[in-house]
PDB file of C-alpha atoms in Angstrom:
ATOM      1  CA  MET L   1      -9.416 -19.533  16.412  1.00 60.00           C
ATOM      2  CA  GLY L   2      -8.229 -22.171  13.987  1.00 69.00           C
ATOM      3  CA  ARG L   3     -11.595 -22.533  12.180  1.00 76.00           C
ATOM      4  CA  TYR L   4     -11.903 -18.705  12.088  1.00 70.00           C
ATOM      5  CA  LEU L   5      -8.420 -18.537  10.437  1.00 75.00           C
ATOM      6  CA  LEU L   6      -9.256 -21.236   7.970  1.00 81.00           C
ATOM      7  CA  ARG L   7     -12.478 -19.378   6.972  1.00 81.00           C
ATOM      8  CA  ARG L   8     -10.530 -16.133   6.436  1.00 78.00           C
ATOM      9  CA  LEU L   9      -7.801 -17.847   4.512  1.00 81.00           C
ATOM     10  CA  ALA L  10     -10.432 -19.397   2.074  1.00 85.00           C
ATOM     11  CA  ALA L  11     -12.095 -16.054   1.638  1.00 83.00           C
ATOM     12  CA  CYS L  12      -8.647 -14.477   0.818  1.00 82.00           C
ATOM     13  CA  LEU L  13      -7.735 -17.128  -1.671  1.00 84.00           C
ATOM     14  CA  LEU L  14     -11.071 -16.706  -3.367  1.00 88.00           C
ATOM     15  CA  LEU L  15     -10.677 -12.966  -3.577  1.00 85.00           C
ATOM     16  CA  VAL L  16      -7.020 -13.357  -5.118  1.00 85.00           C
ATOM     17  CA  TRP L  17      -8.417 -15.765  -7.655  1.00 88.00           C
ATOM     18  CA  LEU L  18     -11.299 -13.441  -8.727  1.00 89.00           C
ATOM     19  CA  VAL L  19      -8.806 -10.623  -9.081  1.00 86.00           C
ATOM     20  CA  LEU L  20      -6.508 -12.640 -11.252  1.00 85.00           C
ATOM     21  CA  THR L  21      -9.325 -13.872 -13.321  1.00 89.00           C
ATOM     22  CA  GLY L  22     -10.921 -10.564 -13.959  1.00 87.00           C
ATOM     23  CA  THR L  23      -7.439  -9.130 -14.947  1.00 84.00           C
ATOM     24  CA  PHE L  24      -6.764 -11.964 -17.259  1.00 85.00           C
ATOM     25  CA  PHE L  25     -10.088 -11.458 -19.098  1.00 85.00           C
ATOM     26  CA  LEU L  26      -9.892  -7.712 -19.205  1.00 82.00           C
ATOM     27  CA  LEU L  27      -6.436  -7.818 -20.729  1.00 78.00           C
ATOM     28  CA  HIS L  28      -7.694 -10.026 -23.381  1.00 76.00           C
ATOM     29  CA  LEU L  29     -10.568  -7.802 -24.095  1.00 78.00           C
ATOM     30  CA  ALA L  30      -8.315  -4.733 -24.396  1.00 72.00           C
ATOM     31  CA  PRO L  31      -7.483  -3.432 -27.842  1.00 69.00           C
ATOM     32  CA  GLY L  32      -4.729  -5.434 -29.331  1.00 63.00           C
ATOM     33  CA  GLY L  33      -4.922  -8.175 -26.692  1.00 64.00           C
ATOM     34  CA  PRO L  34      -1.950  -9.642 -24.963  1.00 66.00           C
ATOM     35  CA  GLY L  35      -0.192  -9.953 -28.341  1.00 63.00           C
ATOM     36  CA  GLY L  36      -0.427  -6.379 -29.095  1.00 62.00           C
ATOM     37  CA  ALA L  37       3.191  -5.732 -28.180  1.00 59.00           C
ATOM     38  CA  LEU L  38       4.330  -8.182 -30.837  1.00 62.00           C
ATOM     39  CA  GLU L  39       2.660  -6.320 -33.566  1.00 64.00           C
ATOM     40  CA  ASP L  40       5.728  -3.922 -33.775  1.00 61.00           C
ATOM     41  CA  PRO L  41       6.873  -3.910 -37.369  1.00 64.00           C
ATOM     42  CA  ARG L  42      10.464  -3.968 -36.370  1.00 64.00           C
ATOM     43  CA  ILE L  43      10.104  -7.450 -34.987  1.00 64.00           C
ATOM     44  CA  PRO L  44      10.925 -10.028 -37.629  1.00 67.00           C
ATOM     45  CA  SER L  45       7.782 -12.289 -38.564  1.00 71.00           C
ATOM     46  CA  GLU L  46       9.674 -15.447 -37.657  1.00 72.00           C
ATOM     47  CA  GLN L  47      10.566 -14.109 -34.134  1.00 68.00           C
ATOM     48  CA  ARG L  48       6.984 -12.922 -33.810  1.00 68.00           C
ATOM     49  CA  LEU L  49       5.599 -16.378 -34.546  1.00 73.00           C
ATOM     50  CA  ARG L  50       8.133 -18.017 -32.270  1.00 70.00           C
ATOM     51  CA  TRP L  51       7.162 -15.756 -29.314  1.00 68.00           C
ATOM     52  CA  ARG L  52       3.373 -16.319 -29.987  1.00 70.00           C
ATOM     53  CA  GLU L  53       4.016 -20.029 -29.837  1.00 70.00           C
ATOM     54  CA  LEU L  54       6.159 -19.805 -26.763  1.00 67.00           C
ATOM     55  CA  TRP L  55       3.484 -17.727 -24.833  1.00 69.00           C
ATOM     56  CA  GLY L  56       0.491 -19.734 -26.278  1.00 70.00           C
ATOM     57  CA  LEU L  57      -1.251 -16.685 -27.747  1.00 72.00           C
ATOM     58  CA  ASP L  58      -2.701 -18.781 -30.604  1.00 73.00           C
ATOM     59  CA  GLU L  59      -4.319 -21.251 -28.381  1.00 79.00           C
ATOM     60  CA  PRO L  60      -8.095 -21.012 -27.458  1.00 82.00           C
ATOM     61  CA  LEU L  61      -8.874 -18.727 -24.635  1.00 81.00           C
ATOM     62  CA  ALA L  62      -9.869 -21.412 -22.266  1.00 85.00           C
ATOM     63  CA  ALA L  63      -6.529 -23.191 -22.876  1.00 85.00           C
ATOM     64  CA  GLN L  64      -4.697 -19.779 -22.204  1.00 83.00           C
ATOM     65  CA  TYR L  65      -6.585 -19.404 -18.941  1.00 88.00           C
ATOM     66  CA  ALA L  66      -5.727 -22.993 -17.790  1.00 87.00           C
ATOM     67  CA  ARG L  67      -2.116 -22.388 -18.624  1.00 85.00           C
ATOM     68  CA  PHE L  68      -2.199 -19.047 -16.812  1.00 84.00           C
ATOM     69  CA  LEU L  69      -3.609 -20.458 -13.555  1.00 86.00           C
ATOM     70  CA  GLY L  70      -1.278 -23.259 -13.561  1.00 85.00           C
ATOM     71  CA  ALA L  71       1.726 -21.003 -13.985  1.00 82.00           C
ATOM     72  CA  ALA L  72       0.368 -18.762 -11.354  1.00 83.00           C
ATOM     73  CA  LEU L  73       0.134 -21.676  -8.906  1.00 83.00           C
ATOM     74  CA  ARG L  74       3.798 -22.575  -9.645  1.00 83.00           C
ATOM     75  CA  GLY L  75       4.926 -18.948  -9.598  1.00 80.00           C
ATOM     76  CA  GLU L  76       6.001 -18.994 -13.166  1.00 81.00           C
ATOM     77  CA  TRP L  77       4.963 -15.718 -15.008  1.00 84.00           C
ATOM     78  CA  GLY L  78       6.998 -16.106 -18.070  1.00 80.00           C
ATOM     79  CA  HIS L  79       9.183 -13.601 -19.663  1.00 80.00           C
ATOM     80  CA  SER L  80       8.691  -9.812 -20.064  1.00 82.00           C
ATOM     81  CA  PHE L  81       8.082  -8.442 -23.499  1.00 76.00           C
ATOM     82  CA  GLN L  82       9.692  -5.196 -22.524  1.00 80.00           C
ATOM     83  CA  HIS L  83      12.563  -6.188 -20.252  1.00 83.00           C
ATOM     84  CA  HIS L  84      13.522  -9.469 -22.024  1.00 80.00           C
ATOM     85  CA  ARG L  85      14.105 -11.372 -18.793  1.00 86.00           C
ATOM     86  CA  PRO L  86      11.850 -13.392 -16.356  1.00 88.00           C
ATOM     87  CA  VAL L  87       8.932 -11.573 -14.904  1.00 89.00           C
ATOM     88  CA  ALA L  88       9.816 -12.893 -11.454  1.00 89.00           C
ATOM     89  CA  ALA L  89      13.064 -11.143 -11.716  1.00 91.00           C
ATOM     90  CA  VAL L  90      11.448  -7.794 -12.758  1.00 92.00           C
ATOM     91  CA  VAL L  91       8.939  -8.006  -9.934  1.00 91.00           C
ATOM     92  CA  ALA L  92      11.509  -9.056  -7.348  1.00 91.00           C
ATOM     93  CA  GLY L  93      13.762  -6.133  -8.201  1.00 91.00           C
ATOM     94  CA  ALA L  94      10.936  -3.617  -7.800  1.00 92.00           C
ATOM     95  CA  LEU L  95       9.388  -5.053  -4.623  1.00 90.00           C
ATOM     96  CA  PRO L  96      11.903  -3.818  -2.013  1.00 92.00           C
ATOM     97  CA  ALA L  97      11.358  -0.211  -3.107  1.00 92.00           C
ATOM     98  CA  THR L  98       7.641  -0.581  -2.709  1.00 90.00           C
ATOM     99  CA  LEU L  99       8.017  -2.145   0.796  1.00 89.00           C
ATOM    100  CA  LEU L 100      10.446   0.542   1.827  1.00 91.00           C
ATOM    101  CA  LEU L 101       7.971   3.314   0.789  1.00 91.00           C
ATOM    102  CA  ALA L 102       5.050   1.588   2.308  1.00 89.00           C
ATOM    103  CA  GLY L 103       6.941   1.094   5.615  1.00 89.00           C
ATOM    104  CA  ALA L 104       7.923   4.780   5.705  1.00 92.00           C
ATOM    105  CA  ALA L 105       4.374   5.833   5.055  1.00 91.00           C
ATOM    106  CA  LEU L 106       3.182   3.520   7.816  1.00 89.00           C
ATOM    107  CA  GLY L 107       5.461   5.152  10.232  1.00 91.00           C
ATOM    108  CA  VAL L 108       4.223   8.566   9.245  1.00 92.00           C
ATOM    109  CA  GLU L 109       0.509   7.442   9.647  1.00 89.00           C
ATOM    110  CA  TRP L 110       0.835   5.853  13.145  1.00 88.00           C
ATOM    111  CA  THR L 111       3.229   8.407  14.505  1.00 91.00           C
ATOM    112  CA  ALA L 112       1.263  11.562  13.413  1.00 91.00           C
ATOM    113  CA  GLY L 113      -2.088   9.869  13.868  1.00 89.00           C
ATOM    114  CA  LEU L 114      -1.539   8.793  17.458  1.00 87.00           C
ATOM    115  CA  LEU L 115      -0.060  12.128  18.602  1.00 88.00           C
ATOM    116  CA  LEU L 116      -2.658  14.295  16.856  1.00 89.00           C
ATOM    117  CA  GLY L 117      -5.477  12.111  18.053  1.00 86.00           C
ATOM    118  CA  VAL L 118      -4.311  12.157  21.677  1.00 85.00           C
ATOM    119  CA  ALA L 119      -3.755  15.909  21.468  1.00 85.00           C
ATOM    120  CA  ALA L 120      -7.405  16.391  20.196  1.00 86.00           C
ATOM    121  CA  ALA L 121      -8.812  14.061  22.811  1.00 82.00           C
ATOM    122  CA  ARG L 122      -7.224  16.016  25.708  1.00 82.00           C
ATOM    123  CA  ARG L 123      -9.223  19.164  24.556  1.00 81.00           C
ATOM    124  CA  PRO L 124     -12.371  18.014  22.998  1.00 82.00           C
ATOM    125  CA  GLY L 125     -14.393  20.671  21.395  1.00 82.00           C
ATOM    126  CA  SER L 126     -11.454  23.145  21.336  1.00 86.00           C
ATOM    127  CA  LEU L 127     -10.194  25.113  18.466  1.00 87.00           C
ATOM    128  CA  PHE L 128      -7.435  22.598  17.889  1.00 86.00           C
ATOM    129  CA  ASP L 129      -9.988  19.700  17.844  1.00 85.00           C
ATOM    130  CA  GLU L 130     -12.261  21.522  15.367  1.00 88.00           C
ATOM    131  CA  LEU L 131      -9.173  22.491  13.161  1.00 88.00           C
ATOM    132  CA  LEU L 132      -7.936  18.846  13.213  1.00 86.00           C
ATOM    133  CA  ARG L 133     -11.435  17.652  12.117  1.00 87.00           C
ATOM    134  CA  PHE L 134     -11.526  19.988   9.219  1.00 89.00           C
ATOM    135  CA  LEU L 135      -7.914  19.233   8.083  1.00 87.00           C
ATOM    136  CA  SER L 136      -8.692  15.478   8.557  1.00 85.00           C
ATOM    137  CA  LEU L 137     -11.640  15.573   6.222  1.00 86.00           C
ATOM    138  CA  LEU L 138      -9.652  17.764   3.774  1.00 87.00           C
ATOM    139  CA  LEU L 139      -6.609  15.519   3.689  1.00 85.00           C
ATOM    140  CA  TYR L 140      -8.646  12.195   3.478  1.00 81.00           C
ATOM    141  CA  SER L 141     -10.763  13.625   0.552  1.00 84.00           C
ATOM    142  CA  LEU L 142      -7.679  14.314  -1.586  1.00 84.00           C
ATOM    143  CA  PRO L 143      -6.154  11.738  -3.921  1.00 84.00           C
ATOM    144  CA  THR L 144      -2.600  10.710  -2.996  1.00 85.00           C
ATOM    145  CA  PHE L 145      -1.329  11.359  -6.400  1.00 85.00           C
ATOM    146  CA  TRP L 146      -2.542  15.141  -6.261  1.00 89.00           C
ATOM    147  CA  LEU L 147      -0.882  15.442  -2.891  1.00 89.00           C
ATOM    148  CA  GLY L 148       2.397  14.105  -4.411  1.00 89.00           C
ATOM    149  CA  LEU L 149       2.186  16.539  -7.267  1.00 91.00           C
ATOM    150  CA  MET L 150       1.582  19.458  -5.039  1.00 92.00           C
ATOM    151  CA  ALA L 151       4.451  18.297  -2.715  1.00 91.00           C
ATOM    152  CA  VAL L 152       6.777  18.273  -5.694  1.00 91.00           C
ATOM    153  CA  LEU L 153       5.588  21.593  -6.755  1.00 92.00           C
ATOM    154  CA  LEU L 154       5.970  23.319  -3.469  1.00 93.00           C
ATOM    155  CA  PHE L 155       8.859  21.556  -1.810  1.00 93.00           C
ATOM    156  CA  SER L 156      11.089  20.557  -4.745  1.00 90.00           C
ATOM    157  CA  PHE L 157      10.557  23.477  -7.177  1.00 90.00           C
ATOM    158  CA  ARG L 158       9.151  26.439  -5.332  1.00 90.00           C
ATOM    159  CA  TRP L 159      11.247  25.762  -2.268  1.00 92.00           C
ATOM    160  CA  PRO L 160      14.003  23.223  -3.330  1.00 89.00           C
ATOM    161  CA  LEU L 161      14.007  21.384   0.047  1.00 91.00           C
ATOM    162  CA  PHE L 162      13.697  17.782  -1.141  1.00 91.00           C
ATOM    163  CA  PRO L 163      14.455  15.749  -4.378  1.00 89.00           C
ATOM    164  CA  PRO L 164      11.529  15.550  -6.678  1.00 88.00           C
ATOM    165  CA  SER L 165      11.802  11.983  -7.817  1.00 83.00           C
ATOM    166  CA  HIS L 166      13.705   8.620  -7.944  1.00 83.00           C
ATOM    167  CA  LEU L 167      15.199   6.503  -5.037  1.00 83.00           C
ATOM    168  CA  ALA L 168      18.576   7.986  -5.013  1.00 79.00           C
ATOM    169  CA  SER L 169      20.608  10.938  -6.492  1.00 82.00           C
ATOM    170  CA  VAL L 170      22.855  10.473  -9.599  1.00 78.00           C
ATOM    171  CA  GLY L 171      26.221   9.081  -8.249  1.00 78.00           C
ATOM    172  CA  ALA L 172      24.763   8.155  -4.813  1.00 78.00           C
ATOM    173  CA  GLU L 173      26.340   4.844  -4.948  1.00 79.00           C
ATOM    174  CA  ALA L 174      29.792   6.437  -4.693  1.00 77.00           C
ATOM    175  CA  LEU L 175      28.960   8.308  -1.264  1.00 79.00           C
ATOM    176  CA  PRO L 176      29.935   6.973   2.097  1.00 84.00           C
ATOM    177  CA  PRO L 177      27.255   4.773   3.845  1.00 83.00           C
ATOM    178  CA  LEU L 178      25.893   7.600   6.044  1.00 89.00           C
ATOM    179  CA  ALA L 179      25.630  10.058   3.137  1.00 86.00           C
ATOM    180  CA  ARG L 180      23.846   7.452   1.070  1.00 87.00           C
ATOM    181  CA  LEU L 181      21.416   6.866   3.887  1.00 88.00           C
ATOM    182  CA  ALA L 182      20.731  10.492   4.233  1.00 88.00           C
ATOM    183  CA  ASP L 183      20.232  10.750   0.432  1.00 87.00           C
ATOM    184  CA  LEU L 184      17.742   7.850   0.661  1.00 88.00           C
ATOM    185  CA  GLY L 185      15.888   9.534   3.515  1.00 90.00           C
ATOM    186  CA  ALA L 186      15.698  12.766   1.557  1.00 91.00           C
ATOM    187  CA  HIS L 187      14.098  11.033  -1.335  1.00 91.00           C
ATOM    188  CA  LEU L 188      11.716   9.191   0.877  1.00 92.00           C
ATOM    189  CA  VAL L 189      10.216  12.267   2.662  1.00 93.00           C
ATOM    190  CA  LEU L 190       7.681  13.589   0.031  1.00 93.00           C
ATOM    191  CA  PRO L 191       6.314  10.254  -1.260  1.00 93.00           C
ATOM    192  CA  ALA L 192       5.911   8.879   2.280  1.00 92.00           C
ATOM    193  CA  LEU L 193       4.174  12.132   3.454  1.00 92.00           C
ATOM    194  CA  ALA L 194       1.887  12.059   0.346  1.00 91.00           C
ATOM    195  CA  ILE L 195       0.916   8.445   1.279  1.00 90.00           C
ATOM    196  CA  GLY L 196       0.970   8.608   5.030  1.00 90.00           C
ATOM    197  CA  LEU L 197      -0.730  12.002   5.872  1.00 90.00           C
ATOM    198  CA  PRO L 198      -4.262  11.080   4.487  1.00 88.00           C
ATOM    199  CA  SER L 199      -4.154   7.956   6.471  1.00 86.00           C
ATOM    200  CA  ALA L 200      -2.855   9.801   9.556  1.00 89.00           C
ATOM    201  CA  ALA L 201      -5.714  12.181   9.287  1.00 87.00           C
ATOM    202  CA  ALA L 202      -8.223   9.345   9.423  1.00 84.00           C
ATOM    203  CA  LEU L 203      -6.380   7.552  12.216  1.00 87.00           C
ATOM    204  CA  ALA L 204      -6.264  10.789  14.355  1.00 88.00           C
ATOM    205  CA  ARG L 205     -10.008  10.928  14.192  1.00 86.00           C
ATOM    206  CA  PHE L 206     -10.416   7.301  15.263  1.00 85.00           C
ATOM    207  CA  VAL L 207      -7.967   7.738  18.166  1.00 85.00           C
ATOM    208  CA  ARG L 208      -9.538  10.841  19.288  1.00 85.00           C
ATOM    209  CA  GLY L 209     -13.080   9.355  19.275  1.00 82.00           C
ATOM    210  CA  SER L 210     -11.999   6.153  21.044  1.00 81.00           C
ATOM    211  CA  LEU L 211      -9.992   8.068  23.583  1.00 82.00           C
ATOM    212  CA  VAL L 212     -12.645  10.475  24.478  1.00 79.00           C
ATOM    213  CA  GLU L 213     -15.051   7.611  25.099  1.00 80.00           C
ATOM    214  CA  THR L 214     -12.488   5.756  27.299  1.00 78.00           C
ATOM    215  CA  LEU L 215     -11.681   8.848  29.359  1.00 74.00           C
ATOM    216  CA  GLY L 216     -15.276   8.880  30.654  1.00 72.00           C
ATOM    217  CA  GLN L 217     -15.183   5.202  31.706  1.00 74.00           C
ATOM    218  CA  GLU L 218     -15.170   4.334  35.491  1.00 73.00           C
ATOM    219  CA  PHE L 219     -11.630   2.761  35.610  1.00 73.00           C
ATOM    220  CA  VAL L 220     -10.217   6.051  34.339  1.00 72.00           C
ATOM    221  CA  LEU L 221     -12.070   8.172  36.872  1.00 72.00           C
ATOM    222  CA  ALA L 222     -10.902   5.697  39.633  1.00 75.00           C
ATOM    223  CA  ALA L 223      -7.329   6.131  38.510  1.00 71.00           C
ATOM    224  CA  ARG L 224      -7.671   9.867  38.752  1.00 71.00           C
ATOM    225  CA  ALA L 225      -9.270   9.468  42.314  1.00 73.00           C
ATOM    226  CA  ARG L 226      -6.172   7.472  43.296  1.00 74.00           C
ATOM    227  CA  GLY L 227      -4.141  10.606  42.643  1.00 69.00           C
ATOM    228  CA  LEU L 228      -2.490   9.694  39.499  1.00 68.00           C
ATOM    229  CA  SER L 229      -1.238  12.422  37.202  1.00 69.00           C
ATOM    230  CA  GLY L 230      -3.237  13.315  34.097  1.00 65.00           C
ATOM    231  CA  ARG L 231      -0.287  12.266  31.908  1.00 72.00           C
ATOM    232  CA  ARG L 232       0.025   8.830  33.402  1.00 72.00           C
ATOM    233  CA  VAL L 233      -3.749   8.206  33.332  1.00 73.00           C
ATOM    234  CA  LEU L 234      -3.792   9.258  29.678  1.00 72.00           C
ATOM    235  CA  TRP L 235      -0.833   7.386  28.467  1.00 72.00           C
ATOM    236  CA  GLY L 236      -0.831   4.428  30.837  1.00 68.00           C
ATOM    237  CA  HIS L 237      -4.433   3.614  31.235  1.00 67.00           C
ATOM    238  CA  ALA L 238      -6.786   5.360  28.766  1.00 74.00           C
ATOM    239  CA  LEU L 239      -4.739   5.112  25.607  1.00 73.00           C
ATOM    240  CA  ARG L 240      -3.754   1.469  26.322  1.00 71.00           C
ATOM    241  CA  ALA L 241      -7.436   0.584  26.549  1.00 71.00           C
ATOM    242  CA  SER L 242      -8.347   2.547  23.509  1.00 72.00           C
ATOM    243  CA  LEU L 243      -5.852   0.818  21.307  1.00 69.00           C
ATOM    244  CA  ALA L 244      -7.623  -2.461  21.387  1.00 64.00           C
ATOM    245  CA  PRO L 245     -10.451  -1.409  19.172  1.00 65.00           C
ATOM    246  CA  LEU L 246      -7.967   0.295  16.848  1.00 71.00           C
ATOM    247  CA  SER L 247      -6.014  -2.957  16.240  1.00 67.00           C
ATOM    248  CA  GLN L 248      -7.913  -3.773  13.284  1.00 66.00           C
ATOM    249  CA  LEU L 249      -7.108  -0.383  11.715  1.00 72.00           C
ATOM    250  CA  PHE L 250      -3.302  -1.528  11.563  1.00 72.00           C
ATOM    251  CA  GLY L 251      -4.088  -4.270   9.044  1.00 65.00           C
ATOM    252  CA  LEU L 252      -6.353  -2.075   7.079  1.00 67.00           C
ATOM    253  CA  SER L 253      -3.539   0.509   7.028  1.00 74.00           C
ATOM    254  CA  LEU L 254      -1.174  -2.020   5.408  1.00 71.00           C
ATOM    255  CA  ALA L 255      -3.766  -2.796   2.714  1.00 67.00           C
ATOM    256  CA  PHE L 256      -4.409   0.907   2.191  1.00 71.00           C
ATOM    257  CA  LEU L 257      -0.848   1.950   2.073  1.00 75.00           C
ATOM    258  CA  LEU L 258       0.415  -0.825  -0.198  1.00 70.00           C
ATOM    259  CA  SER L 259      -2.338   0.082  -2.765  1.00 68.00           C
ATOM    260  CA  GLY L 260      -1.733   3.802  -2.183  1.00 71.00           C
ATOM    261  CA  THR L 261       1.877   3.483  -3.130  1.00 80.00           C
ATOM    262  CA  LEU L 262       0.988   2.577  -6.699  1.00 80.00           C
ATOM    263  CA  ALA L 263      -0.130   5.919  -7.921  1.00 83.00           C
ATOM    264  CA  VAL L 264       2.433   7.933  -5.963  1.00 89.00           C
ATOM    265  CA  GLU L 265       5.306   5.911  -7.386  1.00 90.00           C
ATOM    266  CA  VAL L 266       4.279   7.070 -10.787  1.00 89.00           C
ATOM    267  CA  VAL L 267       4.397  10.694  -9.639  1.00 90.00           C
ATOM    268  CA  PHE L 268       7.835  10.440  -7.964  1.00 91.00           C
ATOM    269  CA  ALA L 269       9.337   7.965 -10.538  1.00 89.00           C
ATOM    270  CA  TRP L 270       9.796   5.617  -7.708  1.00 91.00           C
ATOM    271  CA  PRO L 271      11.275   2.302  -8.947  1.00 91.00           C
ATOM    272  CA  GLY L 272       8.648  -0.013  -7.303  1.00 90.00           C
ATOM    273  CA  ILE L 273       5.786  -2.079  -8.216  1.00 91.00           C
ATOM    274  CA  GLY L 274       3.485   0.799  -9.179  1.00 88.00           C
ATOM    275  CA  ARG L 275       6.153   2.272 -11.628  1.00 91.00           C
ATOM    276  CA  VAL L 276       6.692  -1.141 -13.132  1.00 92.00           C
ATOM    277  CA  THR L 277       2.960  -1.746 -13.634  1.00 90.00           C
ATOM    278  CA  PHE L 278       2.546   1.736 -15.221  1.00 90.00           C
ATOM    279  CA  ASP L 279       5.359   1.093 -17.618  1.00 90.00           C
ATOM    280  CA  ALA L 280       4.125  -2.478 -18.418  1.00 88.00           C
ATOM    281  CA  LEU L 281       0.598  -1.060 -19.298  1.00 84.00           C
ATOM    282  CA  ALA L 282       2.049   1.607 -21.555  1.00 82.00           C
ATOM    283  CA  ALA L 283       4.284  -1.089 -23.246  1.00 81.00           C
ATOM    284  CA  ARG L 284       1.550  -3.694 -23.306  1.00 80.00           C
ATOM    285  CA  ASP L 285       3.754  -6.103 -21.308  1.00 82.00           C
ATOM    286  CA  TYR L 286       0.881  -8.171 -20.106  1.00 82.00           C
ATOM    287  CA  PRO L 287       3.017 -10.868 -18.262  1.00 84.00           C
ATOM    288  CA  VAL L 288       4.223  -8.179 -16.086  1.00 88.00           C
ATOM    289  CA  VAL L 289       0.860  -6.607 -15.460  1.00 86.00           C
ATOM    290  CA  LEU L 290      -0.561 -10.098 -14.531  1.00 85.00           C
ATOM    291  CA  ALA L 291       2.231 -10.640 -12.068  1.00 88.00           C
ATOM    292  CA  THR L 292       2.081  -7.240 -10.483  1.00 88.00           C
ATOM    293  CA  THR L 293      -1.628  -7.425 -10.216  1.00 85.00           C
ATOM    294  CA  ALA L 294      -1.389 -10.760  -8.448  1.00 84.00           C
ATOM    295  CA  LEU L 295       1.266  -9.399  -6.051  1.00 84.00           C
ATOM    296  CA  SER L 296      -0.733  -6.196  -5.289  1.00 82.00           C
ATOM    297  CA  ALA L 297      -3.920  -8.192  -4.737  1.00 81.00           C
ATOM    298  CA  THR L 298      -2.086 -10.625  -2.449  1.00 82.00           C
ATOM    299  CA  MET L 299      -0.526  -7.853  -0.381  1.00 80.00           C
ATOM    300  CA  VAL L 300      -3.886  -6.129   0.054  1.00 78.00           C
ATOM    301  CA  VAL L 301      -5.688  -9.397   1.066  1.00 81.00           C
ATOM    302  CA  LEU L 302      -2.981 -10.189   3.469  1.00 79.00           C
ATOM    303  CA  GLY L 303      -3.264  -6.713   4.984  1.00 75.00           C
ATOM    304  CA  SER L 304      -7.059  -7.264   5.307  1.00 76.00           C
ATOM    305  CA  LEU L 305      -6.280 -10.687   6.812  1.00 78.00           C
ATOM    306  CA  VAL L 306      -3.924  -9.169   9.471  1.00 75.00           C
ATOM    307  CA  ALA L 307      -6.742  -6.810  10.290  1.00 72.00           C
ATOM    308  CA  ASP L 308      -9.304  -9.521  10.872  1.00 73.00           C
ATOM    309  CA  LEU L 309      -6.864 -11.531  13.052  1.00 74.00           C
ATOM    310  CA  LEU L 310      -6.033  -8.594  15.024  1.00 69.00           C
ATOM    311  CA  LEU L 311      -9.737  -7.874  15.622  1.00 67.00           C
ATOM    312  CA  ALA L 312     -10.370 -11.546  16.441  1.00 67.00           C
ATOM    313  CA  TRP L 313      -7.470 -11.492  18.953  1.00 66.00           C
ATOM    314  CA  ALA L 314      -8.845  -8.297  20.695  1.00 58.00           C
ATOM    315  CA  ASP L 315     -12.493  -9.265  20.602  1.00 57.00           C
ATOM    316  CA  PRO L 316     -13.226 -13.032  21.222  1.00 57.00           C
ATOM    317  CA  ARG L 317     -16.900 -12.440  20.176  1.00 55.00           C
ATOM    318  CA  VAL L 318     -15.646 -12.245  16.631  1.00 53.00           C
ATOM    319  CA  ARG L 319     -14.023 -15.653  16.712  1.00 54.00           C
ATOM    320  CA  ARG L 320     -17.372 -17.149  18.058  1.00 56.00           C
ATOM    321  CA  ALA L 321     -19.388 -15.545  15.204  1.00 55.00           C
TER     322      ALA L 321
END
């Protein structure tokens, strides 16, 4: 297991390095380059020159790349052009909102996915099973940002049931703790559903397929022959055995949900990493773009690593491969 873990960690580090390197050179190839934000005529020329020297924008590209990698290894991302404060502080302020949204979406995915998958497996070939298959394909093929827009249109404007944007209502900080928590929950509903439902649809199909296969195995038939109730056989034996092949999906869900939050945060003006990245791109705040790209890549890679480790734990053959 130790050698397998080391191989996976090395692959993850290589992938993060490739993402950072590609992002660095793409930003330098973009019109205006990293120094485009400093071309604002309202900025005094002396200050512009001082900032260019501070950020090393006049150095050769190779020297800038070496400086960038060294700073990334130390966790030093410089100062934001837009926010005029350390990039680390900007990212740290946005990360909790992204993690909260991703956690809520993960709860939606696994709760809905497991329940729907089990319900479909109990009646394979039924109208409900076919309807779930159709809805799963439909939901999984729709972009999350489009689902978010439709959710806002229907449930915030057509039927004003939930707030359309932001993390909290204006003046929510003055509310009692329970009311503040309820306000936060209301703001979480639509973005969490927009992110979690497509993943729940895919998970339901996986659960259904794995469970239908397990229900036909000998140990399940033996449990039924011993007189156990259908519910106990399903939940206590078949489902538990079916979850081992699905363990890898949990890590992949983390990777998908963390990346899926980025577009949805823009739609709902959610103050997380995705919104910060979008605003930084619009303002050419490239230090923030590099930092958020590094963080997003790291979170996705860690999610994939968790998926690989769960699969190795569930199937020893993977560790020996």
